[in-house]
PDB file of C-alpha atoms and ligand atoms in Angstrom:
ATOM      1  CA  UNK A 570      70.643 101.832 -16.898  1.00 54.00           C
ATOM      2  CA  UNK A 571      67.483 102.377 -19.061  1.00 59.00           C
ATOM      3  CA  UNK A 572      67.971 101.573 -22.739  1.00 83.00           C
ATOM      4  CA  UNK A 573      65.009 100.107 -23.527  1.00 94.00           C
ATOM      5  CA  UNK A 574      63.141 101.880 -26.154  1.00 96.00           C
ATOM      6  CA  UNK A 575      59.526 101.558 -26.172  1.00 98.00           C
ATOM      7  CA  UNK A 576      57.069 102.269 -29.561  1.00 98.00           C
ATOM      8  CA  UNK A 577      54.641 104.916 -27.788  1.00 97.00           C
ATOM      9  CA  UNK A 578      52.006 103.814 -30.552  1.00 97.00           C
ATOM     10  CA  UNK A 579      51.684 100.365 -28.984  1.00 98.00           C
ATOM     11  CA  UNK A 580      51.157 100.275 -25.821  1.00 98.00           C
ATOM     12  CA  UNK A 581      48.544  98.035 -24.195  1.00 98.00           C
ATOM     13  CA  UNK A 582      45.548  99.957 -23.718  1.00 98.00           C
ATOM     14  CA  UNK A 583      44.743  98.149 -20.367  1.00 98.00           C
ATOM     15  CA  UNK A 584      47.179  96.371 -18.157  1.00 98.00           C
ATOM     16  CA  UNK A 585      46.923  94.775 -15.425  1.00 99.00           C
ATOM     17  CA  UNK A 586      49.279  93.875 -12.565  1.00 99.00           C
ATOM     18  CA  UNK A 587      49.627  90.951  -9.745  1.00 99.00           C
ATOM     19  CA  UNK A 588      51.722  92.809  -7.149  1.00 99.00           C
ATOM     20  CA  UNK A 589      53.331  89.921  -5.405  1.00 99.00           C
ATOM     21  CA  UNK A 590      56.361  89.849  -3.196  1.00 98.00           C
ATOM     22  CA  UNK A 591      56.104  92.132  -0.439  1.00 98.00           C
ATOM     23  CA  UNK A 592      56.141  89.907   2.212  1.00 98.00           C
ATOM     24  CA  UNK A 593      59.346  88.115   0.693  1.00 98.00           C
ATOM     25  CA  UNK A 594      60.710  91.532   0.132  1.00 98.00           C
ATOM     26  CA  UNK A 595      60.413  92.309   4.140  1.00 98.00           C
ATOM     27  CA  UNK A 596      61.274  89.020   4.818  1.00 98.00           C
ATOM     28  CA  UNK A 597      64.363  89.053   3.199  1.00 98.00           C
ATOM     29  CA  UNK A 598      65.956  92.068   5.013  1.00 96.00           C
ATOM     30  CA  UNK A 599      65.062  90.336   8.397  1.00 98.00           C
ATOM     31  CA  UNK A 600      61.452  92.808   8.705  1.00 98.00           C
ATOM     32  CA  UNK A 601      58.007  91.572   9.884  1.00 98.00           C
ATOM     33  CA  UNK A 602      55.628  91.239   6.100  1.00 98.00           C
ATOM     34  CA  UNK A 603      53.498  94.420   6.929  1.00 97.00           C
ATOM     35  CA  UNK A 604      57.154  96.347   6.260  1.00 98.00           C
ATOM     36  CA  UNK A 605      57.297  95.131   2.817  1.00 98.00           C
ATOM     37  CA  UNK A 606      53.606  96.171   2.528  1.00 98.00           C
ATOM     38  CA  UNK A 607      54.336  99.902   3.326  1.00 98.00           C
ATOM     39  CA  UNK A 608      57.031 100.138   0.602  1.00 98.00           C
ATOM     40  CA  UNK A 609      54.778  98.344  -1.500  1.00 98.00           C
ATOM     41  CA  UNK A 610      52.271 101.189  -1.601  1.00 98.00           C
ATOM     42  CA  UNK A 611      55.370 103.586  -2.930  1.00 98.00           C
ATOM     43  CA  UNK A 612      55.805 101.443  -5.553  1.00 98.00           C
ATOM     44  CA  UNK A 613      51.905 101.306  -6.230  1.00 98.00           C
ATOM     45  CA  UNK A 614      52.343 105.127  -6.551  1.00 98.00           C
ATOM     46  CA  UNK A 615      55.662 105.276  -8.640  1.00 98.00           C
ATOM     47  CA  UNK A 616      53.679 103.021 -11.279  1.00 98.00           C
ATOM     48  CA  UNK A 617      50.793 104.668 -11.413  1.00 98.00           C
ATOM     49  CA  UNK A 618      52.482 107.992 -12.638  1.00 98.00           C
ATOM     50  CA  UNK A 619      54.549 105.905 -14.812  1.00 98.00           C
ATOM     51  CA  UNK A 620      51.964 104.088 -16.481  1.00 98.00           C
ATOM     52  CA  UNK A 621      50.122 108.080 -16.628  1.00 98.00           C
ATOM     53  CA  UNK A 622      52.994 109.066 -18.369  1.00 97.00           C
ATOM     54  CA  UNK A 623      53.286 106.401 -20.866  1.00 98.00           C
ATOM     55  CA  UNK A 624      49.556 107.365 -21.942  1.00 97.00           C
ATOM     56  CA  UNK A 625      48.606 104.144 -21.184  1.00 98.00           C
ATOM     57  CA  UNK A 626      44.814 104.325 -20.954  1.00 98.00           C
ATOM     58  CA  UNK A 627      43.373 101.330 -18.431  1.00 98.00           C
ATOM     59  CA  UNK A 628      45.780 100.111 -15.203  1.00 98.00           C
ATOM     60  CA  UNK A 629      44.298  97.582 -12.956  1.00 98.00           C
ATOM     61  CA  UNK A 630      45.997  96.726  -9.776  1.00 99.00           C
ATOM     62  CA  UNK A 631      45.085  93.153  -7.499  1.00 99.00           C
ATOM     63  CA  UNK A 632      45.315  94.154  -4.309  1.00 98.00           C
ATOM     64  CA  UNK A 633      43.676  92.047  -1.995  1.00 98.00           C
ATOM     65  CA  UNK A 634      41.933  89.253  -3.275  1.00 98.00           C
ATOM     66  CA  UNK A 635      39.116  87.104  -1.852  1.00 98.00           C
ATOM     67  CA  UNK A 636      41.374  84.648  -0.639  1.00 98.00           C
ATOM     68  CA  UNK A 637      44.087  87.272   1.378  1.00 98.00           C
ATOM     69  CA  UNK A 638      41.146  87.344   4.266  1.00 98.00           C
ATOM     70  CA  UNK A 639      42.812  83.774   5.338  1.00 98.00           C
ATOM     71  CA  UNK A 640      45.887  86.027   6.554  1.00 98.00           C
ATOM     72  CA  UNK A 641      46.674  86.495  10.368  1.00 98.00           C
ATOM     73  CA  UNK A 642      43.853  89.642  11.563  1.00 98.00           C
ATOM     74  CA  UNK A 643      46.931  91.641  11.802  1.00 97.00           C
ATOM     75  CA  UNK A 644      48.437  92.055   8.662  1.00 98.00           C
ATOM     76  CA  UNK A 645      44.482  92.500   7.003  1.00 98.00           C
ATOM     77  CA  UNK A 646      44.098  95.132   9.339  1.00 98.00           C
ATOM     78  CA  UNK A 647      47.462  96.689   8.186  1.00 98.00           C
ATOM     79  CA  UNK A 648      46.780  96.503   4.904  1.00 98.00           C
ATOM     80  CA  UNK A 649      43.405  97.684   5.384  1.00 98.00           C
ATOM     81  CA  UNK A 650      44.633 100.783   6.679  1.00 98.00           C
ATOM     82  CA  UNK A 651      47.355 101.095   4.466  1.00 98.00           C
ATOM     83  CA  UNK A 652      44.563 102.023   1.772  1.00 98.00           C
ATOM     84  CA  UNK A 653      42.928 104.753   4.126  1.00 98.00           C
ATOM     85  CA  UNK A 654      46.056 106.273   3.978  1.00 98.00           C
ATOM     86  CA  UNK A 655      47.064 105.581   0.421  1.00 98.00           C
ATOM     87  CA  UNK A 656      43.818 107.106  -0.630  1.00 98.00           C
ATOM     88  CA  UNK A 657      44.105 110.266   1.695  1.00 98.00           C
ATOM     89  CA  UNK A 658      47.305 111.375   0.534  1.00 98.00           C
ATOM     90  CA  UNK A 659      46.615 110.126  -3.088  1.00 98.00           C
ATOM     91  CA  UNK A 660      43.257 112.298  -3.962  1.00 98.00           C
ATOM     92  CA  UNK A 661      45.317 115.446  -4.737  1.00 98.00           C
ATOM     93  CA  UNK A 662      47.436 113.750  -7.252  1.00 98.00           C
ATOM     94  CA  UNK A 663      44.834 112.079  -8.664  1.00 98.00           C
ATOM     95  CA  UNK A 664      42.601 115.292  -9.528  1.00 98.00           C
ATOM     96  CA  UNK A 665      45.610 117.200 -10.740  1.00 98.00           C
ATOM     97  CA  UNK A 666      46.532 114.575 -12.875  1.00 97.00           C
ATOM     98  CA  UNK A 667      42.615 113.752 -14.033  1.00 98.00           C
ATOM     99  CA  UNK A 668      43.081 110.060 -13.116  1.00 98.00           C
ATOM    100  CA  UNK A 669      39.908 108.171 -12.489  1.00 98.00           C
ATOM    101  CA  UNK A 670      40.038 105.606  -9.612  1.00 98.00           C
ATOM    102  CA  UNK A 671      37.855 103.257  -9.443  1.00 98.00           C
ATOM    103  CA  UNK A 672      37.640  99.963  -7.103  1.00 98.00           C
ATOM    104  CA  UNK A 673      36.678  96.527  -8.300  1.00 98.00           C
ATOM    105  CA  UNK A 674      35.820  93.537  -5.853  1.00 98.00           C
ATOM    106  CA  UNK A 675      32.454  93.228  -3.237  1.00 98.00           C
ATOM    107  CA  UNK A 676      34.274  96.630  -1.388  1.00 98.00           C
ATOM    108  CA  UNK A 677      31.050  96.201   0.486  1.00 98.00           C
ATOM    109  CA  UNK A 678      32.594  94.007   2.858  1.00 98.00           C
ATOM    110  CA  UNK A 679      35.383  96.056   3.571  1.00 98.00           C
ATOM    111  CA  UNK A 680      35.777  97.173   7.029  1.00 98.00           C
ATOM    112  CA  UNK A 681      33.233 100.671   7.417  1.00 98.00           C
ATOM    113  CA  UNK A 682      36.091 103.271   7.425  1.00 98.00           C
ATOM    114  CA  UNK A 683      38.021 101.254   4.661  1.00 98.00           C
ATOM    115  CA  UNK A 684      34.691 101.104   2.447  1.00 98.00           C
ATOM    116  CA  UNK A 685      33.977 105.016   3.215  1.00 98.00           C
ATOM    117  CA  UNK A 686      37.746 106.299   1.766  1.00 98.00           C
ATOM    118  CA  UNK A 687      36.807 103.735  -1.207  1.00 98.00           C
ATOM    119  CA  UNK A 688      33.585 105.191  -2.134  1.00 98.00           C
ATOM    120  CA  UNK A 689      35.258 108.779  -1.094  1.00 98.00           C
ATOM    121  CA  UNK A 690      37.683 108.560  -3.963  1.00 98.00           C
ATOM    122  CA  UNK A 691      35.516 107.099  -6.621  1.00 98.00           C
ATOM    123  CA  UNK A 692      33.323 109.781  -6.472  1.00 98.00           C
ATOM    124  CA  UNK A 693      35.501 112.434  -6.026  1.00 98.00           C
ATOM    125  CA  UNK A 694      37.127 110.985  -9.078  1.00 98.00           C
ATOM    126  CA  UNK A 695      34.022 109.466 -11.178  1.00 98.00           C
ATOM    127  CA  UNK A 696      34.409 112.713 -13.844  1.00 98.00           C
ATOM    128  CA  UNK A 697      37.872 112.340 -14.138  1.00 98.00           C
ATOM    129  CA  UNK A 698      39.165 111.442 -18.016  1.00 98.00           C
ATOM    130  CA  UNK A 699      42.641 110.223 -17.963  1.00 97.00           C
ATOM    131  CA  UNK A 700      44.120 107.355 -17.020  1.00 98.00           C
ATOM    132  CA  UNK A 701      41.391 104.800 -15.680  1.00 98.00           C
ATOM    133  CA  UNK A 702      42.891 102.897 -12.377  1.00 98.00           C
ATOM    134  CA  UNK A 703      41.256  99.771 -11.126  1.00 98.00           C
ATOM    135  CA  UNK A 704      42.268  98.873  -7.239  1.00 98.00           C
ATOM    136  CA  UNK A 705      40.957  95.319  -6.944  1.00 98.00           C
ATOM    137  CA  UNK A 706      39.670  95.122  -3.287  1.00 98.00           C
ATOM    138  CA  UNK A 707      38.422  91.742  -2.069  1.00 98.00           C
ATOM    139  CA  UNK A 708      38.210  90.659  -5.844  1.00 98.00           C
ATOM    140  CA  UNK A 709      37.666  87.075  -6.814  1.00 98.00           C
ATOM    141  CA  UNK A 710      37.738  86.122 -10.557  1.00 98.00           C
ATOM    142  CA  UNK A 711      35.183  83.947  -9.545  1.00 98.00           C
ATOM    143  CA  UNK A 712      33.265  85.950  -7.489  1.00 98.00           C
ATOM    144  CA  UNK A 713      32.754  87.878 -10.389  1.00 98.00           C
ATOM    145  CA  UNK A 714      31.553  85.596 -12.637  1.00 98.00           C
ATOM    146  CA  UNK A 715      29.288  84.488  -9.945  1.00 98.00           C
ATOM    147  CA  UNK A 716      28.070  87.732  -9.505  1.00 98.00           C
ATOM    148  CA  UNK A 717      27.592  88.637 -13.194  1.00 98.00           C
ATOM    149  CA  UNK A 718      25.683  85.085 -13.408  1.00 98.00           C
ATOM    150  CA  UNK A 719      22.902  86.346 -10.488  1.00 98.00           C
ATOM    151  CA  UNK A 720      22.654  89.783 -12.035  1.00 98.00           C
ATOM    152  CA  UNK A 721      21.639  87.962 -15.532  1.00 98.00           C
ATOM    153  CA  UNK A 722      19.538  85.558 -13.428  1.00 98.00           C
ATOM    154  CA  UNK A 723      17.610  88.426 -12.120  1.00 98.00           C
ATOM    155  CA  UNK A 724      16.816  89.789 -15.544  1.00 98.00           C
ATOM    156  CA  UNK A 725      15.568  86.786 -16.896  1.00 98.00           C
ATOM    157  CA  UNK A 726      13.668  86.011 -13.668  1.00 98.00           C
ATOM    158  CA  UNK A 727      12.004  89.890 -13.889  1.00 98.00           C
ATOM    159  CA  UNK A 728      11.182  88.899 -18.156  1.00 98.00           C
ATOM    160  CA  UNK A 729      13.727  92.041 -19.151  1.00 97.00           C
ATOM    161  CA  UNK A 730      15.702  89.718 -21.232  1.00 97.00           C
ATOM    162  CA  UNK A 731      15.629  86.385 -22.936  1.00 97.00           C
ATOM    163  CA  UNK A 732      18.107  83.710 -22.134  1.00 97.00           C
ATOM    164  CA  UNK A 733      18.805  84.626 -26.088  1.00 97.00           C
ATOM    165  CA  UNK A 734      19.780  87.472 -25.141  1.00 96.00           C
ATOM    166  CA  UNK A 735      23.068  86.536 -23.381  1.00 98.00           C
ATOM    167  CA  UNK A 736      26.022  87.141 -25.055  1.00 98.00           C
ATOM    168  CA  UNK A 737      29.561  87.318 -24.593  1.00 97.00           C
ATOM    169  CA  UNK A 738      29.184  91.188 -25.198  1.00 97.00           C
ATOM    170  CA  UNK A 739      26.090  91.346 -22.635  1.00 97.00           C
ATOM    171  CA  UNK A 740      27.887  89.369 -20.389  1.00 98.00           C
ATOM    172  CA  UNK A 741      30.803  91.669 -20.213  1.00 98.00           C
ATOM    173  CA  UNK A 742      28.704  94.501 -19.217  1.00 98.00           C
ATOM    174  CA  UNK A 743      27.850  92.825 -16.174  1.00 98.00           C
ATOM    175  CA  UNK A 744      31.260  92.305 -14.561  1.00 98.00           C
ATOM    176  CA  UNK A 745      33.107  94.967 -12.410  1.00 98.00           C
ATOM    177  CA  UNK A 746      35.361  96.290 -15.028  1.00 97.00           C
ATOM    178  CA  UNK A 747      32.584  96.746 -17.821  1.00 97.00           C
ATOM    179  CA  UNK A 748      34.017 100.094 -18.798  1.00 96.00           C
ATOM    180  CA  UNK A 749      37.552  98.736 -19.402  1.00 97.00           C
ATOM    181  CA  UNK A 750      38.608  97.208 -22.593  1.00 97.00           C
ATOM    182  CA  UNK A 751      40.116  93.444 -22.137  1.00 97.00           C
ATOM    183  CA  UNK A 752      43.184  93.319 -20.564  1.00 98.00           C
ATOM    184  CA  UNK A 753      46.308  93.409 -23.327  1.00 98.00           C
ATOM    185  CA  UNK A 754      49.012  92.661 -20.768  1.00 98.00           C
ATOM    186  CA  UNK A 755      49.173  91.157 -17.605  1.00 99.00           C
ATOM    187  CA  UNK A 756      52.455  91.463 -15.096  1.00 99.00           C
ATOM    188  CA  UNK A 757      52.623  89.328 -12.093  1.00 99.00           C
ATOM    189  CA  UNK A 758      55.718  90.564  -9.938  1.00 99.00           C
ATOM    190  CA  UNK A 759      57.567  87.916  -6.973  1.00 98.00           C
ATOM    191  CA  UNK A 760      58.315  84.850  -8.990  1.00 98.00           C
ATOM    192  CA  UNK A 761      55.203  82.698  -9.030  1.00 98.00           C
ATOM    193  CA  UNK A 762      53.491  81.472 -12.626  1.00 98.00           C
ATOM    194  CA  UNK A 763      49.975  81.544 -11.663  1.00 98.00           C
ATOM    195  CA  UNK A 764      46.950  83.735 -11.630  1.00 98.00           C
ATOM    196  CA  UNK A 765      45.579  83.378  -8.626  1.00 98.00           C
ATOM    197  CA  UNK A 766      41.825  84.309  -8.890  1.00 98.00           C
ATOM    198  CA  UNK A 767      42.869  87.533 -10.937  1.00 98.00           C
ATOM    199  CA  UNK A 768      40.678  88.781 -13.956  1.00 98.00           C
ATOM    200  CA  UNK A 769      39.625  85.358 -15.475  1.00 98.00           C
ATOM    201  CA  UNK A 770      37.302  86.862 -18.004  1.00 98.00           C
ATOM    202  CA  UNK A 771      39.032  89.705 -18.774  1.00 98.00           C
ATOM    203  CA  UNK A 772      42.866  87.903 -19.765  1.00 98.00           C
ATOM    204  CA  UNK A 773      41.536  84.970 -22.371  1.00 98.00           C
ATOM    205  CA  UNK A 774      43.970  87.052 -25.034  1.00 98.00           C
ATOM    206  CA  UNK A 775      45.878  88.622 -22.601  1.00 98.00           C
ATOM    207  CA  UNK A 776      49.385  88.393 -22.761  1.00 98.00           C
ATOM    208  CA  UNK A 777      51.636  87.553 -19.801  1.00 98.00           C
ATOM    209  CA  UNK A 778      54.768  88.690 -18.021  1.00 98.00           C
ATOM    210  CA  UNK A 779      56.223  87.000 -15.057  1.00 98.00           C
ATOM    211  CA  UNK A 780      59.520  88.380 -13.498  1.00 99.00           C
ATOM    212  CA  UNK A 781      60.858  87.173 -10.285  1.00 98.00           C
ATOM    213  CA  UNK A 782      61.330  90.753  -9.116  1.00 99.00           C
ATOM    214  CA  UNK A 783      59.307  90.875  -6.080  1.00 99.00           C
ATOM    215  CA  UNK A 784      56.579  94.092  -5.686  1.00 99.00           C
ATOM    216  CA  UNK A 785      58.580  96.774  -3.274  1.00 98.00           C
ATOM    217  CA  UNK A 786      61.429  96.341  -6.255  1.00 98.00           C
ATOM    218  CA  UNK A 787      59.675  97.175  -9.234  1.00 98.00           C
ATOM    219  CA  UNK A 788      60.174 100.307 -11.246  1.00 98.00           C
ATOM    220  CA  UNK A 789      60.429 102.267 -14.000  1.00 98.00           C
ATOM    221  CA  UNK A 790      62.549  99.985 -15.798  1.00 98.00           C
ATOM    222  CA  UNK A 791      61.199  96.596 -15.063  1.00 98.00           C
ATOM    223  CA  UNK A 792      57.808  98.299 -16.034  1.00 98.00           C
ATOM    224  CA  UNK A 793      59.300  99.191 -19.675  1.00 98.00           C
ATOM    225  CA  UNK A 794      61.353  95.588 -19.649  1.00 98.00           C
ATOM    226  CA  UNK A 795      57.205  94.119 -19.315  1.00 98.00           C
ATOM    227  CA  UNK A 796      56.131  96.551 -22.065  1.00 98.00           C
ATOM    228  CA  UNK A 797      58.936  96.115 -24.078  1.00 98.00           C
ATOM    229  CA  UNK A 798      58.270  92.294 -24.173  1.00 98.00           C
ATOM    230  CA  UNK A 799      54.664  93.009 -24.659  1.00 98.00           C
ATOM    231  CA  UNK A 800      55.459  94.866 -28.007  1.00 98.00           C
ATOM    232  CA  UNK A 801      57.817  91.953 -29.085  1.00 98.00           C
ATOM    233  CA  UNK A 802      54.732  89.388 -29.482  1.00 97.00           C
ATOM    234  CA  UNK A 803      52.811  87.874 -32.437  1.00 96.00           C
ATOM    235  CA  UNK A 804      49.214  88.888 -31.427  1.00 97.00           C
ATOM    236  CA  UNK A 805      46.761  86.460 -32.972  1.00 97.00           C
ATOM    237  CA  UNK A 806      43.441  85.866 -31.295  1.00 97.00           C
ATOM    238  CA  UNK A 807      43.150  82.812 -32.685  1.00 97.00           C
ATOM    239  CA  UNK A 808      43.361  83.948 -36.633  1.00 97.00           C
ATOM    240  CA  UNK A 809      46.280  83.663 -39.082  1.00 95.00           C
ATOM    241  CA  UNK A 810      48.954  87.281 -39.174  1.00 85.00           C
TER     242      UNK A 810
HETATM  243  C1  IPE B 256      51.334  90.891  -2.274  1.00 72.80           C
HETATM  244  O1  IPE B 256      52.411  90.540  -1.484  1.00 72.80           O
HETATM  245  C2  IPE B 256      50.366  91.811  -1.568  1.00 72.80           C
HETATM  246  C3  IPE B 256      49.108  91.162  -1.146  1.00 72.80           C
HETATM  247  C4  IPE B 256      48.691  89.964  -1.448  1.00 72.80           C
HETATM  248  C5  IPE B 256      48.252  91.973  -0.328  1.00 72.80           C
HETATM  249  P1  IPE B 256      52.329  89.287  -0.513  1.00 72.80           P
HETATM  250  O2  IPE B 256      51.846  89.758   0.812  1.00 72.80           O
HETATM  251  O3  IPE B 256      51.540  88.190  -1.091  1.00 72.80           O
HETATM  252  O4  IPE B 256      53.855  88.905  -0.401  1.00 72.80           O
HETATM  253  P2  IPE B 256      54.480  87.447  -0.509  1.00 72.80           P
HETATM  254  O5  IPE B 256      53.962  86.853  -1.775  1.00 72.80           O
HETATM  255  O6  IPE B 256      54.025  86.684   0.675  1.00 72.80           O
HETATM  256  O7  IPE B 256      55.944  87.674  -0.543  1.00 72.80           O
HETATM  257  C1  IPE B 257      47.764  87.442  -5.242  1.00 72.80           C
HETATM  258  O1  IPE B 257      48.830  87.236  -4.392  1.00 72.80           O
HETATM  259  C2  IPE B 257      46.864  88.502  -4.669  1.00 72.80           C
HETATM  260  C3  IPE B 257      47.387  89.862  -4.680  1.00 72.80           C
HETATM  261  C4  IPE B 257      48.508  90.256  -5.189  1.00 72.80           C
HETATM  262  C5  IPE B 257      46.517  90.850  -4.080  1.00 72.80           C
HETATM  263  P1  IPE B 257      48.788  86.086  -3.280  1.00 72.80           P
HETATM  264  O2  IPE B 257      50.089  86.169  -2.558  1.00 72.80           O
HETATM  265  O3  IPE B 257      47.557  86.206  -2.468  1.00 72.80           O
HETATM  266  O4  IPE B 257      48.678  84.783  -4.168  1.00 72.80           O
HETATM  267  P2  IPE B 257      49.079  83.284  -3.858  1.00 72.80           P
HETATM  268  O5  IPE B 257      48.459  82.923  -2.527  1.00 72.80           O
HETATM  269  O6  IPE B 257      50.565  83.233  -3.801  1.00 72.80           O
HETATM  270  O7  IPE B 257      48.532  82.502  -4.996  1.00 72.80           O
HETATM  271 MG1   MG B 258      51.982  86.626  -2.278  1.00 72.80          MG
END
């Protein structure tokens, strides 16, 4: 049943989504994790063209964060792979449909052939101007902010800037996702309340969603339940309505 009606003139320009669950969704019918991974990636592609049609204009997706390299070799491996073939079968819909993909995270350190589809795709992509899609790839909120931090070292080191000169707005151009907006919503899918190294900069007005539907489950409607909430809240960035 989907009754919920959404206002199409406010949607969150940029959301973002934790997709948790899949190994609890494997586990749960008696399957090894990487199972719940594979059906994982359907639902990865069912949202995407979801979100495409809803106009929404920004989607970022955590995929594998700077902390999932403690996993057994195995399933990293899996889900390594599982992108080489996501992005293989993916870069036809994504040119017919003029969606942008772009990867966020030190992809550098991805294994070679994983790194190769990555770059593949973003430049196949690059002129694309639809929907923006950010696939976090061995992302660390922190990471970031570490990494912003050197590049603004560096300037200052080379005299291009003055300490001054460091704003919240210069900042911002120095993380991964400096051309996306701040994120308006963020969904985190499988039942846990935290953030887990996600977008730290990015969500300090986000708002937040948690449903205990794990990853492999989510659709259509539990997307528009998220939105719907979304739409429902008193936005005040700190000022009076
Ligand atoms: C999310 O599902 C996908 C990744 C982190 C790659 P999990 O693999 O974390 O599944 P659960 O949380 O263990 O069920
Ligand atoms: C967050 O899920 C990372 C991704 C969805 C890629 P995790 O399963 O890694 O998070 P924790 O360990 O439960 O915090
Ligand atoms: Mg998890």
């Amino acid at each position: 049943m989907n009754d919920i009606i959404l206002d199409m003139d406010n949607m969150p320009k940029h959301l973002a989504i934790i997709m948790d669950g899949n190994g609890r969704w494997a586990k749960k019918q008696g399957k090894i994790r990487t199972f719940g991974h594979k059906f994982g990636v359907d639902t990865v592609k069912n949202i995407i063209k979801e979100v495409n049609a809803l106009g929404i204009k920004y989607l970022t997706l955590y995929a594998f964060s700077t902390e999932n390299w403690k996993r057994p070799k195995d399933e990293v491996n899996t889900l390594m792979n599982l992108v080489i073939e996501y992005l293989k079968k993916e870069n036809d819909y994504l040119m017919a449909e003029n969606v942008r993909m772009d990867f966020i995270g030190d992809i550098t350190k991805l294994p070679k052939k994983t790194y190769e589809n990555v770059k593949y795709t973003r430049e196949l992509t690059r002129n694309n101007t639809g929907l923006n899609v950010n696939i976090a790839l061995n992302y660390g909120g922190r990471d970031e902010i570490v990494m912003a931090c050197k590049e603004i070292a560096k300037l200052v080191n080379a005299d291009e800037i003055d300490i001054e000169d460091i704003t919240e707005d210069s900042f911002s151009t120095k993380i991964y996702t400096n051309e996306s907006p701040n994120v308006d919503l963020l969904i985190r899918t499988g039942g846990d309340i935290r953030i887990s190294n996600f977008l730290l900069w990015q969500i300090a007005y986000s708002e937040f969603y948690f449903t205990d539907v794990l990853w492999p489950d989510f659709d259509r409607n539990e997307l528009h339940k998220a939105i719907y909430s979304f739409q429902h809240k008193e936005r005040r960035f700190g000022g009076l309505v």
